[in-house]
Short mmCIF file of C-alpha atoms in Angstrom, two decimals:
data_model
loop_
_atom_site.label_atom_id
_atom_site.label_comp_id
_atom_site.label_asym_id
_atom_site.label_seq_id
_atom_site.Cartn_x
_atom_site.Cartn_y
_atom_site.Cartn_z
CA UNK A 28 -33.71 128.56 -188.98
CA UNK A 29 -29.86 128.57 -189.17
CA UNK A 30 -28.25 130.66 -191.87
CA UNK A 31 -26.04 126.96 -193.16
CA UNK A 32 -29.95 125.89 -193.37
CA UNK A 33 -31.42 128.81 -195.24
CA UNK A 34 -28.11 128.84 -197.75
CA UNK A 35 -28.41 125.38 -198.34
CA UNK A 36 -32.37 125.70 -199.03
CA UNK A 37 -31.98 128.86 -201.50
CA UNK A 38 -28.81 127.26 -203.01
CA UNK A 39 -31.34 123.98 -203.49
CA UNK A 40 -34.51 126.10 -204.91
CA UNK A 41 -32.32 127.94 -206.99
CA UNK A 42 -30.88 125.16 -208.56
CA UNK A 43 -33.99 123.18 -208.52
CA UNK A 44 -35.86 126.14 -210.72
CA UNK A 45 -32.71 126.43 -212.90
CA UNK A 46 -33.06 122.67 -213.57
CA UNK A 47 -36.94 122.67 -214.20
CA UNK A 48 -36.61 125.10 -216.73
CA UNK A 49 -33.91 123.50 -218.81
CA UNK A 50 -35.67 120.40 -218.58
CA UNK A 51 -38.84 122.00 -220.08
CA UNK A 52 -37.00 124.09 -222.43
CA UNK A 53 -35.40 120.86 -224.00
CA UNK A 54 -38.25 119.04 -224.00
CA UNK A 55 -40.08 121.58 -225.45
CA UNK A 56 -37.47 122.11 -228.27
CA UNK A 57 -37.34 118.27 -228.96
CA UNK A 58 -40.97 117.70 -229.26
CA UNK A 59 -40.99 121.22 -231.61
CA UNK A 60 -38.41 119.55 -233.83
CA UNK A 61 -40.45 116.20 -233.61
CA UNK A 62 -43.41 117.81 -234.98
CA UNK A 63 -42.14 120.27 -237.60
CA UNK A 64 -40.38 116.98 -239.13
CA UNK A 65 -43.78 114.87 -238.99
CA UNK A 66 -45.44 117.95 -240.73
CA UNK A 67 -42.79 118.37 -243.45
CA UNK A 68 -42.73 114.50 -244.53
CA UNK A 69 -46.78 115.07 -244.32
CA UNK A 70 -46.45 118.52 -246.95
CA UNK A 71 -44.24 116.50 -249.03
CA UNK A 72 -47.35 113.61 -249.44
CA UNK A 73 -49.92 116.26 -250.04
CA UNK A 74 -48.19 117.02 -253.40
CA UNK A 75 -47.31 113.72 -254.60
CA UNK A 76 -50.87 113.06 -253.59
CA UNK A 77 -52.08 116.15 -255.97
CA UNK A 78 -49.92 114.57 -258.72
CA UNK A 79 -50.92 111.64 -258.48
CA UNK A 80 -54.84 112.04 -257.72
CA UNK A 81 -56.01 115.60 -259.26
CA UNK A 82 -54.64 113.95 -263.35
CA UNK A 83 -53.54 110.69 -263.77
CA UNK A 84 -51.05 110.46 -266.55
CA UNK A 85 -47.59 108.72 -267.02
CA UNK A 86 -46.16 111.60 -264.49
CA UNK A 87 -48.42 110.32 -261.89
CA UNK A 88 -47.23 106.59 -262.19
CA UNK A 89 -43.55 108.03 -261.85
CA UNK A 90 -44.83 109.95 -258.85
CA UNK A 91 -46.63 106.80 -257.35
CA UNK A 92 -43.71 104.67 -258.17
CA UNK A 93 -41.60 107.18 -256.29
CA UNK A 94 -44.10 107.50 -253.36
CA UNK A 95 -44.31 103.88 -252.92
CA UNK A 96 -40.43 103.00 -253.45
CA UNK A 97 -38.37 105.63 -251.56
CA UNK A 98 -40.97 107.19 -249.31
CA UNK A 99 -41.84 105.48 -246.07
CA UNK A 100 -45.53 104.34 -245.59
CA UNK A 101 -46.40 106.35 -242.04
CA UNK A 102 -48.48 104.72 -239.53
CA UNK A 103 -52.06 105.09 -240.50
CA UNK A 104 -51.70 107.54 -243.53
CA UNK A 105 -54.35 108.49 -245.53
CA UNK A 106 -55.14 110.82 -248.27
CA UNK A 107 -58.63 113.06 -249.19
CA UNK A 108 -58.60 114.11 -252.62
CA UNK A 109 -61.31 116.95 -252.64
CA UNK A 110 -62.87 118.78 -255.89
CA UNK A 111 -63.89 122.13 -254.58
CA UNK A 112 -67.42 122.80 -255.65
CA UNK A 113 -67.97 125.97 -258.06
CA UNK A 114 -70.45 127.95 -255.12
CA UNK A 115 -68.71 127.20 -251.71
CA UNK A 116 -71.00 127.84 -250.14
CA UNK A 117 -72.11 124.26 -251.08
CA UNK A 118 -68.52 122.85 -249.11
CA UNK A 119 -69.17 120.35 -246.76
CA UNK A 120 -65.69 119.35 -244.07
CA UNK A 121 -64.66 115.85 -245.28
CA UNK A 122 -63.36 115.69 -242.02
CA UNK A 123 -64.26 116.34 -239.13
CA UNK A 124 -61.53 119.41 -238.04
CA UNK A 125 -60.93 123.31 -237.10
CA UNK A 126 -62.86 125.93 -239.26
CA UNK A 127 -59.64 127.73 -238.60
CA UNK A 128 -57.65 124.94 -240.40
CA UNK A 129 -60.02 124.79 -243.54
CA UNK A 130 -59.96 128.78 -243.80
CA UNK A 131 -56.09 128.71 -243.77
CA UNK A 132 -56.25 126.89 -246.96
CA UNK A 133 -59.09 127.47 -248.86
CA UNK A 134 -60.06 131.75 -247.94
CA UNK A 135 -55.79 132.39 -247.04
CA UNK A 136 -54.32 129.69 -249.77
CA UNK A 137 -51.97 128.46 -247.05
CA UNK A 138 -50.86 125.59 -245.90
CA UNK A 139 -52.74 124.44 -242.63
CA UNK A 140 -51.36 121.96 -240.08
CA UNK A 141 -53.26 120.41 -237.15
CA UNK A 142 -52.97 117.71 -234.84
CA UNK A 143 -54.67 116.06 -231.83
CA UNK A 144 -53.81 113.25 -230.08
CA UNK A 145 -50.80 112.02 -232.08
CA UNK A 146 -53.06 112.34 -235.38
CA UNK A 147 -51.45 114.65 -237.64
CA UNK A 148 -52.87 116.43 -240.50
CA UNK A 149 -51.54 118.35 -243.45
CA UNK A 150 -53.46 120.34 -246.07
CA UNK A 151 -53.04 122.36 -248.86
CA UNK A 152 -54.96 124.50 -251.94
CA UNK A 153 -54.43 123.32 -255.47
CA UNK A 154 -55.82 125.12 -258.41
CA UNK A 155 -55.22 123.49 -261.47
CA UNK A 156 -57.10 123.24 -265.17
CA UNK A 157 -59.01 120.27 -264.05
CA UNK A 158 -60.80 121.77 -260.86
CA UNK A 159 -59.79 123.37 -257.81
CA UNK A 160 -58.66 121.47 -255.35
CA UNK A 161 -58.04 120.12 -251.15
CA UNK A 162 -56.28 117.62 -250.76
CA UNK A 163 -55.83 116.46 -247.31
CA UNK A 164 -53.09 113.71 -245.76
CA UNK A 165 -53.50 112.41 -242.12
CA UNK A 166 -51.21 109.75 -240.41
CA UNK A 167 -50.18 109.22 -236.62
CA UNK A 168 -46.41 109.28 -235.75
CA UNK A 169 -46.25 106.93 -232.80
CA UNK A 170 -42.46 106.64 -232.76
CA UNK A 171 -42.20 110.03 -232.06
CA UNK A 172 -44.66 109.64 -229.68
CA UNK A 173 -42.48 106.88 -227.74
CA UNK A 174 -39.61 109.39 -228.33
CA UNK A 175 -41.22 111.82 -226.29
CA UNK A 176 -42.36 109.62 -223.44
CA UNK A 177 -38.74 108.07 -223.01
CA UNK A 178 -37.29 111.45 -223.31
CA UNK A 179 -39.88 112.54 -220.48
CA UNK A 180 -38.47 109.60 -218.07
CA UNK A 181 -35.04 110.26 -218.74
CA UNK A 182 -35.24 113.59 -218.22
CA UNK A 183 -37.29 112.92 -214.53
CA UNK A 184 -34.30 110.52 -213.79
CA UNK A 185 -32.11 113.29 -214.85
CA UNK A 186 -34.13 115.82 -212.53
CA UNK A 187 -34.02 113.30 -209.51
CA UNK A 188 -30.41 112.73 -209.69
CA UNK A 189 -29.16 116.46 -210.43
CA UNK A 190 -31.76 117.99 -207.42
CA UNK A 191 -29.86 115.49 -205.08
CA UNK A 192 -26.74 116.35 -205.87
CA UNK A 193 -27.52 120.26 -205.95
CA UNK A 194 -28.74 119.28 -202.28
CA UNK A 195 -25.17 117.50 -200.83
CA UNK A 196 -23.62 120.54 -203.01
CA UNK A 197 -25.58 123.17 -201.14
CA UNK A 198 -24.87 121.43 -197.75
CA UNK A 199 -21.32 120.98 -198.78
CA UNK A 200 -20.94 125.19 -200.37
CA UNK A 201 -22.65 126.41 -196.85
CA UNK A 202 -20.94 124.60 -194.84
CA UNK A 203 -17.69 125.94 -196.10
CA UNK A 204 -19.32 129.34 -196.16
CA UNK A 205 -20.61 129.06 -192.83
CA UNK A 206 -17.98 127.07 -191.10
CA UNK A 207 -15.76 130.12 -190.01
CA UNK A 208 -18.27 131.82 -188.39
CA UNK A 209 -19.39 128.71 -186.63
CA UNK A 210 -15.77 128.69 -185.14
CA UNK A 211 -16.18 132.33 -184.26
CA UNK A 212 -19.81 131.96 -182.61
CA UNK A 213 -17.96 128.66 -180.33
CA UNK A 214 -14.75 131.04 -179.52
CA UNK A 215 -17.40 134.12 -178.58
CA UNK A 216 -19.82 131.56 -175.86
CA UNK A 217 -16.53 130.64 -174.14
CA UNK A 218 -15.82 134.40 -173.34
CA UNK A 219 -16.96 135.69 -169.77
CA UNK A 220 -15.88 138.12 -167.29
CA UNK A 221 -13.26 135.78 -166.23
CA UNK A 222 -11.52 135.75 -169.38
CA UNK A 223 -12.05 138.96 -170.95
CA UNK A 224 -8.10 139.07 -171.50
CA UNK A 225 -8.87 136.50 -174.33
CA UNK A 226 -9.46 137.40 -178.35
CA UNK A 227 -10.69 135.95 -181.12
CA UNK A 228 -8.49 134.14 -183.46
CA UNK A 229 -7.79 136.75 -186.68
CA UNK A 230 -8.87 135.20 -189.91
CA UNK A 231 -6.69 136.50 -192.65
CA UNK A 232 -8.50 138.29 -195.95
CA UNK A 233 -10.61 140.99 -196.12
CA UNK A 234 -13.99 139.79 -195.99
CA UNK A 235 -17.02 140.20 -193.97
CA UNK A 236 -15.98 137.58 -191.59
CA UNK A 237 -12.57 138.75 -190.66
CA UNK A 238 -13.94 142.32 -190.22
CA UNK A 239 -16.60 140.80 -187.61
CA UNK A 240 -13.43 139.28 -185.83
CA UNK A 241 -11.26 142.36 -185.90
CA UNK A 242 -14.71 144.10 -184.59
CA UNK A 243 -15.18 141.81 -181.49
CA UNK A 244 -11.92 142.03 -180.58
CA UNK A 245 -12.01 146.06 -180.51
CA UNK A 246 -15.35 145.24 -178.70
CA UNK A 247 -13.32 143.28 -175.95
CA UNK A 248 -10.38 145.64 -175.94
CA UNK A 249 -12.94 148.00 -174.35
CA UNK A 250 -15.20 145.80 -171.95
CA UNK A 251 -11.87 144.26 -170.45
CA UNK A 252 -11.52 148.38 -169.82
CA UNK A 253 -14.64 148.42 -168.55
CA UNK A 254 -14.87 145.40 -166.11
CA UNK A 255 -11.50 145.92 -164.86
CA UNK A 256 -12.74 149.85 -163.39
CA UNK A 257 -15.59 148.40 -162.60
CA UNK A 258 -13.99 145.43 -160.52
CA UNK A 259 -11.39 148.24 -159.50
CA UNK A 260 -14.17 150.55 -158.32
CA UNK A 261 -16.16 147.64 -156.39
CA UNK A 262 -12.78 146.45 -154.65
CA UNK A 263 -11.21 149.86 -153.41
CA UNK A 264 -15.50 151.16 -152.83
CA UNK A 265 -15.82 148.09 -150.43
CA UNK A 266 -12.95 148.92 -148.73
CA UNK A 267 -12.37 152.53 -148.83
CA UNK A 268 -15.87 153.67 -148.43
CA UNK A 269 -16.71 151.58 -145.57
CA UNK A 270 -13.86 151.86 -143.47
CA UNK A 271 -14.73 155.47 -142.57
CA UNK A 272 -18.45 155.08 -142.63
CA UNK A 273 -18.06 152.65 -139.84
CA UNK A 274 -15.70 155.04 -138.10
CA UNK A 275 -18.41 157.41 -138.12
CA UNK A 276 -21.03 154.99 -136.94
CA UNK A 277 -19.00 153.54 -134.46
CA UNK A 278 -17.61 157.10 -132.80
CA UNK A 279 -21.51 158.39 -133.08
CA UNK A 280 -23.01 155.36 -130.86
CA UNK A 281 -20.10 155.83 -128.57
CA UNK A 282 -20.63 159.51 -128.29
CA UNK A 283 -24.55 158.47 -127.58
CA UNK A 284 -23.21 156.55 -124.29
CA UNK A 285 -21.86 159.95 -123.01
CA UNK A 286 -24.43 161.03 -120.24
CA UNK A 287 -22.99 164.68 -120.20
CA UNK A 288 -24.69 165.27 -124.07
CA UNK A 289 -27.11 168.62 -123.94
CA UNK A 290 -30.82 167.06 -125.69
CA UNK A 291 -30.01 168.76 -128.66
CA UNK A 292 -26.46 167.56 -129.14
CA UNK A 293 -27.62 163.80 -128.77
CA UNK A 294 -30.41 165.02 -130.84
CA UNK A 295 -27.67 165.75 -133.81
CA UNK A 296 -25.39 162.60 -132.64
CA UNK A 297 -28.44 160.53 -133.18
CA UNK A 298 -29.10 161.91 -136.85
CA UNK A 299 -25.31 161.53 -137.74
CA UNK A 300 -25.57 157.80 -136.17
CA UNK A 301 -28.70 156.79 -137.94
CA UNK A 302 -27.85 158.85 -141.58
CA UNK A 303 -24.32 156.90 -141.85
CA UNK A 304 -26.45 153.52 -141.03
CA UNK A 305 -28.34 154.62 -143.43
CA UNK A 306 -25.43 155.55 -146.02
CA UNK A 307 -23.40 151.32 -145.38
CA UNK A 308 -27.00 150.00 -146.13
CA UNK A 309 -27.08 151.70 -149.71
CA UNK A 310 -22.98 151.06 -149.87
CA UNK A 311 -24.11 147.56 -149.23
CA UNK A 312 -26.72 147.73 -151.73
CA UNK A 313 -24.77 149.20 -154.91
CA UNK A 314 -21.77 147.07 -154.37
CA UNK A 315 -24.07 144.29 -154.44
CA UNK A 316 -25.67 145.86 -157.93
CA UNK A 317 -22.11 145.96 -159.01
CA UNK A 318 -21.31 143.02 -158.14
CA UNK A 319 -24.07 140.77 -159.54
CA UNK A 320 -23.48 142.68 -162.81
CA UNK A 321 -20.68 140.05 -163.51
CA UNK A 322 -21.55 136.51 -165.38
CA UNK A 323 -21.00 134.94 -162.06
CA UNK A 324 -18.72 132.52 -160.44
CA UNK A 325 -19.80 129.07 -160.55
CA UNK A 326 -17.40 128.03 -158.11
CA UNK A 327 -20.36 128.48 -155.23
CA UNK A 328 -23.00 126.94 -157.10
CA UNK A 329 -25.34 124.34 -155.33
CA UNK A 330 -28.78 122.26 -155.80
CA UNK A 331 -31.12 124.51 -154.32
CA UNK A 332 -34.52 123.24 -153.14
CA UNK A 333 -36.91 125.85 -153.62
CA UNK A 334 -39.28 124.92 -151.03
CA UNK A 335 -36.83 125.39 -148.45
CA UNK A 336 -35.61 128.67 -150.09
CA UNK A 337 -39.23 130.40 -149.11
CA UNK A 338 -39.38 128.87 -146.19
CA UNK A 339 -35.56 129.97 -145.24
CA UNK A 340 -36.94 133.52 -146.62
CA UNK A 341 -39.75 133.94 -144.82
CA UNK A 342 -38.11 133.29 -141.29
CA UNK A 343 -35.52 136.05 -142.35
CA UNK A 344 -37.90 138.33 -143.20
CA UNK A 345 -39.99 137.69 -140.11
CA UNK A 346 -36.99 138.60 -137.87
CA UNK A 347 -36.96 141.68 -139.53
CA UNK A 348 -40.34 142.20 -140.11
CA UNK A 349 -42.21 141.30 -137.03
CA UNK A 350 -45.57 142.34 -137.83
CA UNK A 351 -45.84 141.10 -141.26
CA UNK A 352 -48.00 138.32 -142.03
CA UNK A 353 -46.83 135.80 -144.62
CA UNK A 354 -48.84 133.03 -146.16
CA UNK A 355 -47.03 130.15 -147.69
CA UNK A 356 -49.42 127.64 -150.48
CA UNK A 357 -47.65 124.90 -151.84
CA UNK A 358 -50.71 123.10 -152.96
CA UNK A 359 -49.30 123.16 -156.50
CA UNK A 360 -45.99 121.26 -155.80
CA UNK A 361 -44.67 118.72 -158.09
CA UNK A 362 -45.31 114.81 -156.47
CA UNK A 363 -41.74 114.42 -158.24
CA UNK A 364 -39.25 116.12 -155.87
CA UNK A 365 -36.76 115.81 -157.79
CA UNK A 366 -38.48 119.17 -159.94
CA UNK A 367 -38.22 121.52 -157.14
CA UNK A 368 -34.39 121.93 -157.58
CA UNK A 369 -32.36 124.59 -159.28
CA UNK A 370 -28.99 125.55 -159.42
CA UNK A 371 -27.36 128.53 -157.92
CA UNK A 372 -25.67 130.68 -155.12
CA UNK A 373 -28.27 129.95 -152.43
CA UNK A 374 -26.84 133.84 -150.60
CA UNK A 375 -27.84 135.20 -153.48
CA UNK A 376 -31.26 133.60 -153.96
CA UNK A 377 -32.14 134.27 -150.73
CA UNK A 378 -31.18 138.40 -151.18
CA UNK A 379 -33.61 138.46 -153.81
CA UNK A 380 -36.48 136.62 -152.36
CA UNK A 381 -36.13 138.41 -149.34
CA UNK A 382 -35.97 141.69 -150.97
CA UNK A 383 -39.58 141.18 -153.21
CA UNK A 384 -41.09 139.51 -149.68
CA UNK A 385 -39.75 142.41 -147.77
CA UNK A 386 -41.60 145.04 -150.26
CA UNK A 387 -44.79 143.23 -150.58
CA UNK A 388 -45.29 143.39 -146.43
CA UNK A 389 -43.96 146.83 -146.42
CA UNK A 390 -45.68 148.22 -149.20
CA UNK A 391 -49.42 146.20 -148.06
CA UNK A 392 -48.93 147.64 -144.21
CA UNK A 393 -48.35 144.13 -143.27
CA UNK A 394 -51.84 143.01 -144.55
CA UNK A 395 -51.70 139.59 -145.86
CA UNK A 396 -48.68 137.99 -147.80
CA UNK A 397 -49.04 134.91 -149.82
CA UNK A 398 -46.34 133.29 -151.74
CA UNK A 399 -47.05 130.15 -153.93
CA UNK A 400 -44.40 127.71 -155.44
CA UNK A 401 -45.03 125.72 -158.63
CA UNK A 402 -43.19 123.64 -161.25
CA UNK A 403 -44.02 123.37 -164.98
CA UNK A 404 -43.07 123.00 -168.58
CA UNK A 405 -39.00 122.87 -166.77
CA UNK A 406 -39.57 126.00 -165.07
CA UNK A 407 -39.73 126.35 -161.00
CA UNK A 408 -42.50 129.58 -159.95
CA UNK A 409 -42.23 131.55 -157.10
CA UNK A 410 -45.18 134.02 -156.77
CA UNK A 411 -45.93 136.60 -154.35
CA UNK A 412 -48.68 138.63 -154.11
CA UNK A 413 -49.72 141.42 -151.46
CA UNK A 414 -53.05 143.27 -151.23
CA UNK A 415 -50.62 146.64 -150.82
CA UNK A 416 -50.54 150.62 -152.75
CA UNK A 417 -49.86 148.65 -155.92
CA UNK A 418 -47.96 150.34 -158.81
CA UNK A 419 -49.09 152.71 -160.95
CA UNK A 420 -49.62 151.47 -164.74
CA UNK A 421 -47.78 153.84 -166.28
CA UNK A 422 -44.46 153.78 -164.08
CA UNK A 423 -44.57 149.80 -164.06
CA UNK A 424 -41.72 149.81 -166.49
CA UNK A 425 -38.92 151.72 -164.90
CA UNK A 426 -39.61 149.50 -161.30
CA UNK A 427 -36.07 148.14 -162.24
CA UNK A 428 -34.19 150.87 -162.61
CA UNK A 429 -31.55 151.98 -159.75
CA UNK A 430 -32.90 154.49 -157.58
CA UNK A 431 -36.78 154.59 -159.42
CA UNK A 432 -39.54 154.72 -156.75
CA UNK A 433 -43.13 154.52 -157.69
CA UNK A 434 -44.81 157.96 -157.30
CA UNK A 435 -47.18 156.99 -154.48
CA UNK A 436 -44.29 155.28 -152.05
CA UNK A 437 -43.16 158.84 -150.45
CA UNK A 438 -44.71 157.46 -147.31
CA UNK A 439 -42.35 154.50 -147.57
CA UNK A 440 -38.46 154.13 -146.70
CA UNK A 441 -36.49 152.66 -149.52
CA UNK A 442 -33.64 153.23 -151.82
CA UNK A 443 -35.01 151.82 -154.85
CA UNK A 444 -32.07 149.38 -155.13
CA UNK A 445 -33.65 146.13 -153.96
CA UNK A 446 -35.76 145.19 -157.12
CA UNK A 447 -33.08 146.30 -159.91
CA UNK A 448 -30.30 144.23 -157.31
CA UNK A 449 -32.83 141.30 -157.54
CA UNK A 450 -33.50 141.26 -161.25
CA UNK A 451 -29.68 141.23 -161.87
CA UNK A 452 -29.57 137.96 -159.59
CA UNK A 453 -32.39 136.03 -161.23
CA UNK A 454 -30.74 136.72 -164.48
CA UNK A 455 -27.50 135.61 -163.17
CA UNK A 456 -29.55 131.89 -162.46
CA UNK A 457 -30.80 131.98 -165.97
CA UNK A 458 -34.28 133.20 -165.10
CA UNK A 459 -37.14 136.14 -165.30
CA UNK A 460 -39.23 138.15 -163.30
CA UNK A 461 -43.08 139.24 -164.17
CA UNK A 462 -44.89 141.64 -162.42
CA UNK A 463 -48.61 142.09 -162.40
CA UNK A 464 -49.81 145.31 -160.47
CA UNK A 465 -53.28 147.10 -159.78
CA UNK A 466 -52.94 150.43 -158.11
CA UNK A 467 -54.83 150.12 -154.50
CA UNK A 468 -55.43 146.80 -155.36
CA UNK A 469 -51.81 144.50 -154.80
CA UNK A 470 -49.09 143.55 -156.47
CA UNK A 471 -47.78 140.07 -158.06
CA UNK A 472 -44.32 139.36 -158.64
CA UNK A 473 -43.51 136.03 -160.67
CA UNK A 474 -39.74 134.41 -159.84
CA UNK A 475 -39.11 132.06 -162.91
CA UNK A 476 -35.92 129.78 -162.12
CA UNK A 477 -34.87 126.37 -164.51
CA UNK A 478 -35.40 122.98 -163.09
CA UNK A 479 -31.65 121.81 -162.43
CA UNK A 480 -32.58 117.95 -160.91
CA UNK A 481 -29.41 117.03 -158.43
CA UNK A 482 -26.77 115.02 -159.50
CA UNK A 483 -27.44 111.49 -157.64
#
């Protein structure tokens, strides 16, 4: 998930949280207000109702009168006039409520409220020189009832309308947030090792994201260093270095043609000849390391058919391995041709094929050599396997390492430059390699490469 994504979404919930509880919190208020109202127009009935029920006298016409001409009849009220027996243990509920509610008035001489379903009751204690006294007043408030429900509905419209908005705000506040870093990620993809020289463009402030820039472009300061004594070193290696070596090879196999050479002077000649053959092939070897360390010029870039690509590789290697014997199964190609294509320098493919072919007949003493080809899921497979020493479990990690040899290849010639020089060339086409190895038992070395269909 993309950091504009995950502000936006925490900006939303946020919000969304903040807005359910102030909607509950109001609601909650209202409907508390509602009710404490509705119980306080009930209290005030319960004593016009002892006035005028517990003695009627003159006062309790006045009262009545009042009742009936300046207090508004509620929905459904009622009154229960109650003489409190002498033994109460004798009490019977005139309705049918709480224990809790008739305690509060008649053991705690409070005044008890209740209410269920939008039926409200009010009670209270009256001890007077006629009798003690309940009296009891019940009505239902259905207006605030309505009240409640609209104010529900209005404030779910209000919810609907203020979450969508908090959502185009969110997408709105991260994209600003986010937006110069987007810039920045676009303006770091289009650097390579071609144009190292270029910098990112300085954002003014002091924040996080201009400290990133003014960090990348230290960052660049130092790998245009870098690649430029590395390029150096590659340039003046490939010409310097192997100027003299072939003077020395050259001058050695001439010196070999002499007849007049003792044994043991030919002897040495032959040494010097075959150690500085020996010396241009791991020249040869590093600068191509070097070399493929770069991002790659795409200038030589071709549709590669992979099929052909083993089948080019195996003829090279046969040339230089006689005695090997190499199996090719393409039982698992794609019927769509079109799938067995990538993209890439087809020199280069061809170095690193040859170079994990090359090991697997060396390293199997040219048993056996079988390399398959598949396509699937967009991915082309190359596999090779050899019945050979295998590798040892433990060492199987550092096989791509310049210079690592497995422990139990002392027998073997090698440099331990091919497989690190071929890993840097199947990253350079956007691929992988997997290995699966079984000491005295083979090796199997996967080649994933993207399907890259040619342009028609």
């Amino acid at each position: 998930m993309k950091i504009k994504t995950k502000i936006t979404l925490l900006f939303f919930l946020i919000s969304t949280v903040g807005l359910i509880l102030m909607n509950a919190a109001i609601f909650y208020f209202v409907s508390e207000f509602n009710f404490e109202d509705f119980f306080k127009r009930l209290e005030a009935r319960v004593r016009l109702a002892a006035q005028i029920n517990i003695h009627p006298n003159e006062k309790s016409v006045a009262y009545q009168e009042v009742r009936s001409g300046y207090l508004e009849k509620l929905v459904n009220e009622r009154d229960y006039v109650i003489k409190l027996p002498q033994d109460m243990r004798n009490f019977k509920k005139p309705i049918d409520l709480p224990d809790a509610f008739y305690n509060d008035i008649l053991k705690k001489k409070l005044k008890a409220r209740y209410n269920k379903a939008n039926k409200f009751y009010s009670g209270g204690y009256f001890d007077t020189p006629y009798g003690k006294y309940l009296i009891i007043v019940s009505a239902t408030d259905p207006y605030g009832f309505r009240e409640l429900v609209e104010l529900r509905k209005v404030l779910v419209v209000i919810f609907i309308i203020a979450t969508t908005l908090t959502y185009i705000a969110g997408n709105i506040f991260s994209y600003y947030t986010i937006n110069p870093l987007s810039r920045l990620i676009k303006q770091v993809k289009n650097l390579s090792a071609n144009n190292l020289h270029e910098r990112l463009d300085e954002i003014n402030g002091k924040d996080e994201i201009s400290e990133l820039v003014h960090t990348f472009n230290n960052m660049l300061n130092r790998l245009e260093t870098a690649f430029e004594t590395q390029n150096n070193f590659v340039s003046n290696a490939s010409h310097e270095l192997r100027t003299p070596l072939t003077i020395i090879s050259g001058e050695a196999q001439l010196l070999l043609t002499q007849k007049q050479l003792e044994p043991e002077t030919k002897k040495l000649v032959e040494t010097i000849h075959n150690e500085a053959e020996k010396l241009g092939q791991i020249l040869a070897s590093l600068l191509g390391l070097a070399q493929t360390g770069f991002d790659g010029k795409k200038q030589n870039w071709q549709p590669i058919r992979v099929d052909e690509l083993v089948m080019t590789v195996v003829g090279l290697v046969k040339k230089i391995e006689p005695e090997g014997t190499i199996d090719i199964n393409f039982s698992s190609l794609p019927e769509d041709e079109t799938k067995l294509y990538t993209e890439g320098n087809a020199n280069l493919l061809q170095l690193a094929l040859s170079n994990i072919v090359m090991n697997a007949c060396k390293y199997s003493n040219n048993q056996p050599v079988e390399i398959k080809v598949a396509s699937e899921n967009g991915r082309l497979m190359i596999a090779v396997a050899d019945k050979g020493i295998g590798i040892p479990i433990e060492e199987q990690q550092y096989i791509f390492e310049p210079f690592f040899r497995a422990s139990n290849t002392t027998e073997f010639e090698g440099y331990g430059i091919g497989l690190p020089l071929t890993l840097n060339i199947i990253r350079l086409h956007k691929g992988s390699i997997g290995i699966r190895s079984e000491e005295m038992a083979g090796t199997e070395i996967q080649i994933f490469l993207p399907v890259v269909p040619p342009v028609s």
